[in-house]
Tab-separated table of C-alpha atoms and ligand atoms in Angstrom:
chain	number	residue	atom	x	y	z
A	1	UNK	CA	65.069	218.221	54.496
A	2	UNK	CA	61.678	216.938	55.195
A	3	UNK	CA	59.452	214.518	52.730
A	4	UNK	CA	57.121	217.192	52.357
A	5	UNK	CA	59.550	219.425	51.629
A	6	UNK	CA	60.968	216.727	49.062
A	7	UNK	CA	57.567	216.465	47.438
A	8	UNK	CA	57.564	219.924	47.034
A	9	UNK	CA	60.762	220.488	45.558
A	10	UNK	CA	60.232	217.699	43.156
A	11	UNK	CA	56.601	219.569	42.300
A	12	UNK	CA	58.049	222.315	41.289
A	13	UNK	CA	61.271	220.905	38.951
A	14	UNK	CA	59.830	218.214	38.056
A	15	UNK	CA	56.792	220.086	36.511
A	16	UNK	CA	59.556	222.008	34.657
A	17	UNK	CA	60.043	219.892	31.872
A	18	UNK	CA	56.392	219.263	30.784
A	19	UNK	CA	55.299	221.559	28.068
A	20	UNK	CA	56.421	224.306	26.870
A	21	UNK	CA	59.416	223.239	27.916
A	22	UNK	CA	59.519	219.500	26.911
A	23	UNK	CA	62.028	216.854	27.840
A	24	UNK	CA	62.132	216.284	23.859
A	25	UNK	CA	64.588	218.590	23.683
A	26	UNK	CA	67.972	218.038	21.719
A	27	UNK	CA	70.064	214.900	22.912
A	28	UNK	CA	68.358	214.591	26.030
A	29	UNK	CA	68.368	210.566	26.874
A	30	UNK	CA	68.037	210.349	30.545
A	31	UNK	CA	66.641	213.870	32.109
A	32	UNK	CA	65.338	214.661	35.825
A	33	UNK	CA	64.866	211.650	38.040
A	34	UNK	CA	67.415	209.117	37.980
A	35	UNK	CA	70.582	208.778	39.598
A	36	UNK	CA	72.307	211.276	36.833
A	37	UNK	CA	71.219	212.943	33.529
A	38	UNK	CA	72.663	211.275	30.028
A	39	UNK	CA	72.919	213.525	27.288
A	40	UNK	CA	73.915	213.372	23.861
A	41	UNK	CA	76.384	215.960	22.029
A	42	UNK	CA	75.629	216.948	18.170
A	43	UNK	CA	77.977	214.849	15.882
A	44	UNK	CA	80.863	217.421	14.537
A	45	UNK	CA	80.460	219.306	18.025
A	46	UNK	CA	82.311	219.967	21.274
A	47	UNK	CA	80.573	220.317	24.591
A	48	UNK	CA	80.712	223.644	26.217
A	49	UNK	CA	80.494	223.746	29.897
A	50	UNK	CA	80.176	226.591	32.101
A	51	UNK	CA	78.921	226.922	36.201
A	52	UNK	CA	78.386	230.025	38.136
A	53	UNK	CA	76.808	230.261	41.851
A	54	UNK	CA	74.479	233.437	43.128
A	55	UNK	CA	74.772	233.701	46.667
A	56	UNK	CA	72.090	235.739	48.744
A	57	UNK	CA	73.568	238.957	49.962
A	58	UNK	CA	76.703	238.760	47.708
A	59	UNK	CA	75.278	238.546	44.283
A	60	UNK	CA	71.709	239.530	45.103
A	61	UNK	CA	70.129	241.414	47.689
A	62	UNK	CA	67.951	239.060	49.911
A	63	UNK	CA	65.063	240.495	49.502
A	64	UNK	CA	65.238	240.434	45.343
A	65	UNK	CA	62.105	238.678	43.854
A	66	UNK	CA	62.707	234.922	43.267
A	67	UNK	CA	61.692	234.980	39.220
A	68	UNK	CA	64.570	237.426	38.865
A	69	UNK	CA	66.739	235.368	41.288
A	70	UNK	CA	66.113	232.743	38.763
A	71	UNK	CA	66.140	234.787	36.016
A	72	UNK	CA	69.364	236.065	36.672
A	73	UNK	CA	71.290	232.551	37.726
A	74	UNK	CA	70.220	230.935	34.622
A	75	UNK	CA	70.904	234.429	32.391
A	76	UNK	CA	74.797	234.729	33.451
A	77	UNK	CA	75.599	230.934	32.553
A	78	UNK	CA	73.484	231.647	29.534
A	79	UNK	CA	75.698	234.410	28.801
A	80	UNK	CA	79.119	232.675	29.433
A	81	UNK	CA	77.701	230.487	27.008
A	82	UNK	CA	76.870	233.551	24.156
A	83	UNK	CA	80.388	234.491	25.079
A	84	UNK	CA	81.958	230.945	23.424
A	85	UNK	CA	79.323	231.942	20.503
A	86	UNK	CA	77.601	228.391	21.973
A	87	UNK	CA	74.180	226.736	21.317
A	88	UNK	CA	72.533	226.383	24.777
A	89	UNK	CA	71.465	223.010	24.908
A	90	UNK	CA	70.738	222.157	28.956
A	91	UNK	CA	71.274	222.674	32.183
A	92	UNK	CA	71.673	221.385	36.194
A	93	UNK	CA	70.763	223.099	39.170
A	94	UNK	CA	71.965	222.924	42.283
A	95	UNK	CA	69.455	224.950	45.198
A	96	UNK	CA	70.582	225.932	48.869
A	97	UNK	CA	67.353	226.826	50.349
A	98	UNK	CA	66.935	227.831	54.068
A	99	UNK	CA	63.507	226.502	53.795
A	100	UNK	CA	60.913	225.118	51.461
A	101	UNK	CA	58.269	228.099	50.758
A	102	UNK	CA	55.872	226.868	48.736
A	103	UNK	CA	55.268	230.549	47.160
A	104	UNK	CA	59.218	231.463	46.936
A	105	UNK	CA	59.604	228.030	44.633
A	106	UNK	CA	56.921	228.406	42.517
A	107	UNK	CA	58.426	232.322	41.828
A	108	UNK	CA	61.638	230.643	41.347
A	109	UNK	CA	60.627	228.195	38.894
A	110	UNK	CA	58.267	230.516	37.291
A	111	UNK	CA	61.155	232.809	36.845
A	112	UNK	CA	63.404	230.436	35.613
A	113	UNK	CA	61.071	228.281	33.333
A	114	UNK	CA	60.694	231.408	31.276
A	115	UNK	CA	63.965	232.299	30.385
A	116	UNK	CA	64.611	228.976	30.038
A	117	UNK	CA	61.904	228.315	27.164
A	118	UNK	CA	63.078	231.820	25.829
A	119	UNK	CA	66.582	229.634	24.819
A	120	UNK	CA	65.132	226.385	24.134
A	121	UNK	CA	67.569	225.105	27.440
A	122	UNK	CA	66.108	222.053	29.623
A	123	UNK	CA	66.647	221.341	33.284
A	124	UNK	CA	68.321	217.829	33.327
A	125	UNK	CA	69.309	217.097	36.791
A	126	UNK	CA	70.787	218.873	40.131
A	127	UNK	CA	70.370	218.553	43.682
A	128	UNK	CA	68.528	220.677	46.367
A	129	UNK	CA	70.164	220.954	50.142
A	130	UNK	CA	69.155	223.207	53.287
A	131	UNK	CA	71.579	226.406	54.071
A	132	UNK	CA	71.842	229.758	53.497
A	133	UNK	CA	69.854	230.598	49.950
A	134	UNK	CA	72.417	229.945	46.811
A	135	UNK	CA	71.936	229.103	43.806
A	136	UNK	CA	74.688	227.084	41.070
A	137	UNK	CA	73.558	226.338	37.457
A	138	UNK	CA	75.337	224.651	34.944
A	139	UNK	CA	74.819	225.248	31.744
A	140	UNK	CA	75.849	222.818	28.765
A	141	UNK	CA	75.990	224.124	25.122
A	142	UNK	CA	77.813	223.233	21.883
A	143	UNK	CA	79.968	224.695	19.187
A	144	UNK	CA	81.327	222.981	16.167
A	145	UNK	CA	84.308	221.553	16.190
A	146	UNK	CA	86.976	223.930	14.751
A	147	UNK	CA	84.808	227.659	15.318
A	148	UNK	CA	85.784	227.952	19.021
A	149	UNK	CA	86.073	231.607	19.876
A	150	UNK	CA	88.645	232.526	23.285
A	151	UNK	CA	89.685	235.359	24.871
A	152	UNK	CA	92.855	234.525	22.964
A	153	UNK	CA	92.645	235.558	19.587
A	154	UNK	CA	92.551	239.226	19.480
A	155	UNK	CA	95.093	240.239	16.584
A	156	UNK	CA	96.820	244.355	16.517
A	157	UNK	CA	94.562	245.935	14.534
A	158	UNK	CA	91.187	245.001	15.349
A	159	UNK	CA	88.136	246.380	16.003
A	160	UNK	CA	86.613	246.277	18.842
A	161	UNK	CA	82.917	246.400	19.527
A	162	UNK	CA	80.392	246.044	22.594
A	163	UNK	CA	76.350	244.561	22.174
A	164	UNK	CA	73.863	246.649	23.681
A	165	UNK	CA	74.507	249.873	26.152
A	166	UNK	CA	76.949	249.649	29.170
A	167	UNK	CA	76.313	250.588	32.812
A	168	UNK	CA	73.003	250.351	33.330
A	169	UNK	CA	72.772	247.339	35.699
A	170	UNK	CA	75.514	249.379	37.808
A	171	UNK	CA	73.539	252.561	37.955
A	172	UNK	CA	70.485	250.587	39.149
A	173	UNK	CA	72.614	249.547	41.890
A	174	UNK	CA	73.992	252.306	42.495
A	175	UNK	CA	70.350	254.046	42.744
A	176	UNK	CA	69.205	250.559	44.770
A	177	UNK	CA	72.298	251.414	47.554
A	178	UNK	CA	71.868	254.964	47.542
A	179	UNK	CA	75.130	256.149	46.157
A	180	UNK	CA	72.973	258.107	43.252
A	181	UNK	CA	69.746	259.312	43.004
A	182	UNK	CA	67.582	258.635	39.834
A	183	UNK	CA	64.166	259.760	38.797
A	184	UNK	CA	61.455	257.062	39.189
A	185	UNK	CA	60.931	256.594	35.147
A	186	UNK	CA	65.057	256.029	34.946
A	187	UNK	CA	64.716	253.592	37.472
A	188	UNK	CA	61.869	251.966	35.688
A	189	UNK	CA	64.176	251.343	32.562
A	190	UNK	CA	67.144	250.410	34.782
A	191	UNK	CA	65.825	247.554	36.942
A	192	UNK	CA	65.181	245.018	34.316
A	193	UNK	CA	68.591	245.436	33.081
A	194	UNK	CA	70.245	244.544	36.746
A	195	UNK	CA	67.418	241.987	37.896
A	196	UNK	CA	66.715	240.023	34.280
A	197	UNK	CA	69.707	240.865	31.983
A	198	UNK	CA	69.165	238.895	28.592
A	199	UNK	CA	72.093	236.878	27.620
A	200	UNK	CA	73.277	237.464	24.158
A	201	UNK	CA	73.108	234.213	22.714
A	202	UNK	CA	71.908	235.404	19.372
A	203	UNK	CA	75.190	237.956	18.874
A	204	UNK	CA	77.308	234.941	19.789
A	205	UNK	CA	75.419	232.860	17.423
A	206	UNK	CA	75.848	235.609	14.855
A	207	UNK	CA	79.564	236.241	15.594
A	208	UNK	CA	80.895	232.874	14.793
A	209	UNK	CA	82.593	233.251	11.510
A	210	UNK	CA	83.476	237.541	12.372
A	211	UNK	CA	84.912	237.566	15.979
A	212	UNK	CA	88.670	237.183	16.546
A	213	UNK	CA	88.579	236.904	20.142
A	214	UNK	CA	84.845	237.363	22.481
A	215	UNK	CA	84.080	237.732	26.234
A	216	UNK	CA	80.687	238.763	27.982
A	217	UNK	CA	81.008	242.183	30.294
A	218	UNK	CA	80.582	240.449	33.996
A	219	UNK	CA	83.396	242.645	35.862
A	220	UNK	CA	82.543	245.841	33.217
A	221	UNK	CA	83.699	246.807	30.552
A	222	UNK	CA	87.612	247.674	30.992
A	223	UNK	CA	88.334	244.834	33.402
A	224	UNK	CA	86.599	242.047	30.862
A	225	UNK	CA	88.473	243.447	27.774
A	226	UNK	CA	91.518	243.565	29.470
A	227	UNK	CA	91.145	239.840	29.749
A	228	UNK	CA	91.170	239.653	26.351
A	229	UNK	CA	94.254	242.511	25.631
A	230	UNK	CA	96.141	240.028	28.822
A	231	UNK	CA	95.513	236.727	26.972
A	232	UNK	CA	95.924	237.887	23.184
A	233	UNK	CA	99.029	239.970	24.317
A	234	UNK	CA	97.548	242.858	22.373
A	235	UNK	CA	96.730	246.619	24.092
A	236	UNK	CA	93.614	248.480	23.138
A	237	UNK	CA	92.382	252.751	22.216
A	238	UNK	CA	88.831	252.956	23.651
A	239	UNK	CA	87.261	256.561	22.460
A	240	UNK	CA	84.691	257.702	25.559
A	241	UNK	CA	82.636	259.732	23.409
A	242	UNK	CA	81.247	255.929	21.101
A	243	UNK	CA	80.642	254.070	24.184
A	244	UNK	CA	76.820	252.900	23.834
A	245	UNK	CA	74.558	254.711	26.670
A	246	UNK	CA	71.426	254.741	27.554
A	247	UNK	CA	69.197	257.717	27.767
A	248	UNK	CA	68.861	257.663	31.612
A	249	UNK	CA	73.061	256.619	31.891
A	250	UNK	CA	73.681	259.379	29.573
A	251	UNK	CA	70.980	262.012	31.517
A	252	UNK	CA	73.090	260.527	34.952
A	253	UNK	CA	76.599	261.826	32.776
A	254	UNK	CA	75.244	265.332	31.953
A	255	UNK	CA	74.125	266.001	35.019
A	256	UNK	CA	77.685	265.310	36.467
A	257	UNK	CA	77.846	261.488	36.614
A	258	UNK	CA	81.143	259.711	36.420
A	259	UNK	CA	82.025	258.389	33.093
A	260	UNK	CA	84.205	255.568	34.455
A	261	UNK	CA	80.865	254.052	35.950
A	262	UNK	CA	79.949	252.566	32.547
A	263	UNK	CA	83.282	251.049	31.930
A	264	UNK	CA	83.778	249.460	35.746
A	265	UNK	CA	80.572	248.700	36.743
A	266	UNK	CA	79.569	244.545	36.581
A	267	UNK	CA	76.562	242.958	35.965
A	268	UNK	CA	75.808	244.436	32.028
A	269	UNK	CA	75.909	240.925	30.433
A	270	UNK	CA	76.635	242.755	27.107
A	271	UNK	CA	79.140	240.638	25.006
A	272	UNK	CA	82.794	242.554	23.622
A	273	UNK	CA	84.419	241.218	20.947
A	274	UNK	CA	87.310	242.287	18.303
A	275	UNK	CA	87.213	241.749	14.616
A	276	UNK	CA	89.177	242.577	11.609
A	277	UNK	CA	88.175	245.793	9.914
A	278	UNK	CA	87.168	243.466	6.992
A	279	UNK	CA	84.433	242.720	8.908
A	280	UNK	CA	83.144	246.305	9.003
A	281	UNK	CA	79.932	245.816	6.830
A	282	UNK	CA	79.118	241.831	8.060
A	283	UNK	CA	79.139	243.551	11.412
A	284	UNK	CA	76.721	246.494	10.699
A	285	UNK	CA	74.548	244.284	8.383
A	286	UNK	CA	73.681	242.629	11.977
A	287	UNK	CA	70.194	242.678	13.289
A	288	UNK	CA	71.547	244.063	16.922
A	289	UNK	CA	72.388	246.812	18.551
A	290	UNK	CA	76.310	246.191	17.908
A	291	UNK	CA	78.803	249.999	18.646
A	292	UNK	CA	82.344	250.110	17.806
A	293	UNK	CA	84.162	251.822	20.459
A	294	UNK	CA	87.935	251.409	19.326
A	295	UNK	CA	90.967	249.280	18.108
A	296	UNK	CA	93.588	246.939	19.483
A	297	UNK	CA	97.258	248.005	19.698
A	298	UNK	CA	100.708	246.187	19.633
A	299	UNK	CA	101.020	247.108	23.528
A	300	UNK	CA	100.431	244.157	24.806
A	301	UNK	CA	97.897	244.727	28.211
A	302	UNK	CA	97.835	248.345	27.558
A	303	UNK	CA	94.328	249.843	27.772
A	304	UNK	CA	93.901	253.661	27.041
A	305	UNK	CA	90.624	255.604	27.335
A	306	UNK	CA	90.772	258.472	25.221
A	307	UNK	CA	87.864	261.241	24.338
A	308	UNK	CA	87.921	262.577	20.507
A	309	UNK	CA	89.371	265.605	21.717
A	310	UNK	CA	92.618	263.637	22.973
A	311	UNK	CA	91.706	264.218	26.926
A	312	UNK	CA	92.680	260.855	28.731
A	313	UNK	CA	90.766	259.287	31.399
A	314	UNK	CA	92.732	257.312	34.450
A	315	UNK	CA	90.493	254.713	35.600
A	316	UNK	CA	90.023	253.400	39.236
A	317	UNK	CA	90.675	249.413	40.560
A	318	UNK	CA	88.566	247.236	37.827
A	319	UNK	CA	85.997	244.228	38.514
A	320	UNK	CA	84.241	243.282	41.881
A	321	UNK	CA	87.437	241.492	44.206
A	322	UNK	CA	85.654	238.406	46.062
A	323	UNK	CA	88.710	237.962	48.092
B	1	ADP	P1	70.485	211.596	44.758
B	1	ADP	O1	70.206	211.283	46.187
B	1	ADP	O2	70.734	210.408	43.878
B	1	ADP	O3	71.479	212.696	44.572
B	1	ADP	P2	68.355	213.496	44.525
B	1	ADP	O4	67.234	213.191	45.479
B	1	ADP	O5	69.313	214.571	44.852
B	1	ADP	O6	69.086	212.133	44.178
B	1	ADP	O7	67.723	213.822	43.101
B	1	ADP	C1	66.734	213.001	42.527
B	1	ADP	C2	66.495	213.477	41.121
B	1	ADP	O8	65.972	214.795	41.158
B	1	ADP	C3	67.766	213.529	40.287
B	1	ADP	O9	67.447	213.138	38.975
B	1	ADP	C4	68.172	214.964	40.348
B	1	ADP	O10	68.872	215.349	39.187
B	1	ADP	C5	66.822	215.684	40.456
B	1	ADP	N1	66.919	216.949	41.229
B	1	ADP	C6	67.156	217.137	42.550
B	1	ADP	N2	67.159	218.427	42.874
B	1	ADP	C7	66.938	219.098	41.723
B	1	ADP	C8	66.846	220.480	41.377
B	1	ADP	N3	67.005	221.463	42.264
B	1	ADP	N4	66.614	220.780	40.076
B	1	ADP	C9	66.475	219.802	39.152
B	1	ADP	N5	66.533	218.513	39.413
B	1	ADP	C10	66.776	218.147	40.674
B	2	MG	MG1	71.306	214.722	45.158
């Protein structure tokens, strides 16, 4: 990579922690600039670490605009972060460019900047290298020592819940491929939620002394939660007809859409969770957009889709298969 290019680079991340996003965030002792960041974790907490790459063409089409390129790579480590009910604190970045384009990188920082302030995270460090466009963040939070919430936890007999509506980022991309066709307004609500999905930091916040067991919806819903019915040994009864939809995902249904699109496809970013039914009324008394769609069972990995009227569904291979 070039000086220029250098210079550039620097411009643009460099200019990323003057206001409003100021280097005087939390614990922050060394940021951007030296040979590596130095940080400090709240007393009484652990350090929660998390790293996901986008790669052009596998995680993004090419052609997606840079602030929801961004967006989006800082938004799923966000998430994994909501999804250990963790304070987002900072994060790295490392950039594969193919070249320096002065109008790409100031999308990308725009982009990224403003999620970023959203959550109160600063950039501390990361590296930039010439290759095919990819992008890895890593994002630090904290918990407090002893209110760590796994995958692990889920007890027989729990609730379980979803934030937010399911399947919309995967009918977006299904309209974006061509596999469906939606009407221009439906597409209008749908892109947001597949190009800037907001990570639900605040839910994860709020779940810290309710959840048993928490994971965010990445793969979709049935292949995420049976992460958690796999590692907690427990099985689950999922009732179709409470799944949260939204009007277009539901308008896609009655017009003969396939119901096992909400519960495979990636990319929601929602977070699902079990609790004890003692929890019932904490849980409502939420300020989100929380929807209990079952209960765990003693069968441990055993994951049955049921509508009220006792009709099961079979569902097809779960989660996106990278290899
Ligand atoms: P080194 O050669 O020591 O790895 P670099 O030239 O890669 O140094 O980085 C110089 C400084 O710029 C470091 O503080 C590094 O964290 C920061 N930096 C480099 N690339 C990025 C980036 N894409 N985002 C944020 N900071 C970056
Ligand atoms: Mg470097």
């Amino acid at each position: 990579m070039s000086l220029a290019e250098f210079h550039l680079i620097d411009y643009y991340f460099n200019a990323f922690n003057r206001p409003p996003c100021a280097q005087s965030q939390t614990g922050i002792v060394l940021g951007i600039g030296d040979d590596a960041a130095i940080v400090e974790v709240p007393a009484g907490h652990h350090l929660v670490l998390t790293i996901d790459t986008l790669v052009a063409g596998v995680h993004f089409p090419p052609d997606t605009p840079p602030e929801a390129i961004a967006h989006k790579a800082l938004a799923v480590n966000l998430s994994d972060l909501a999804a250990m009910a963790a304070q987002p604190l900072w994060f790295t970045l490392a950039l594969t460019l193919p070249h320096a384009d002065a109008n790409w990188l100031q999308a990308f920082s725009q982009g990224l900047r403003r999620l970023a302030h959203q959550y109160q995270v600063a950039l501390i460090g990361g590296d930039t290298t010439r290759g095919p466009l990819s992008i890895t963040i890593q994002a630090h939070g904290c918990i407090p020592a002893g209110q760590v919430i796994t995958r692990r936890q889920a007890q027989a007999g729990d609730d379980i819940y979803v934030t937010g509506t399911i399947g919309d980022a995967g009918l977006a991309l299904a309209a974006l491929q061509g596999r469906v066709a939606l009407s221009a307004q439906d597409m209008n609500t749908l892109l947001p939620r597949l190009h800037t999905p907001q990570p639900r930091i605040l839910e994860g916040l709020a779940l810290r002394h309710l959840a048993h067991s928490l994971i965010d919806i990445s793969d979709g819903l049935a292949a995420d939660l049976s992460h958690i019915l796999q590692q907690s040994q427990v099985g689950a009864h999922i009732t179709l007809d409470q799944l949260p939809l939204s009007a277009p995902v539901k308008r896609w249904l009655q017009q003969g859409g396939d119901v096992s699109l909400p519960l495979t496809a990636g990319d929601d970013y929602e977070l699902c969770f079990t609790a004890s039914p003692n929890a019932r009324e904490a849980i409502a008394a939420l300020p989100f957009r929380i929807t209990r769609i079952g209960h765990t069972t003693p069968h441990a990995g055993e994951l049955l889709c049921r509508w009220a009227n006792g009709q099961t569904l079979t569902l097809p291979q779960m989660g996106y298969q990278h290899f």
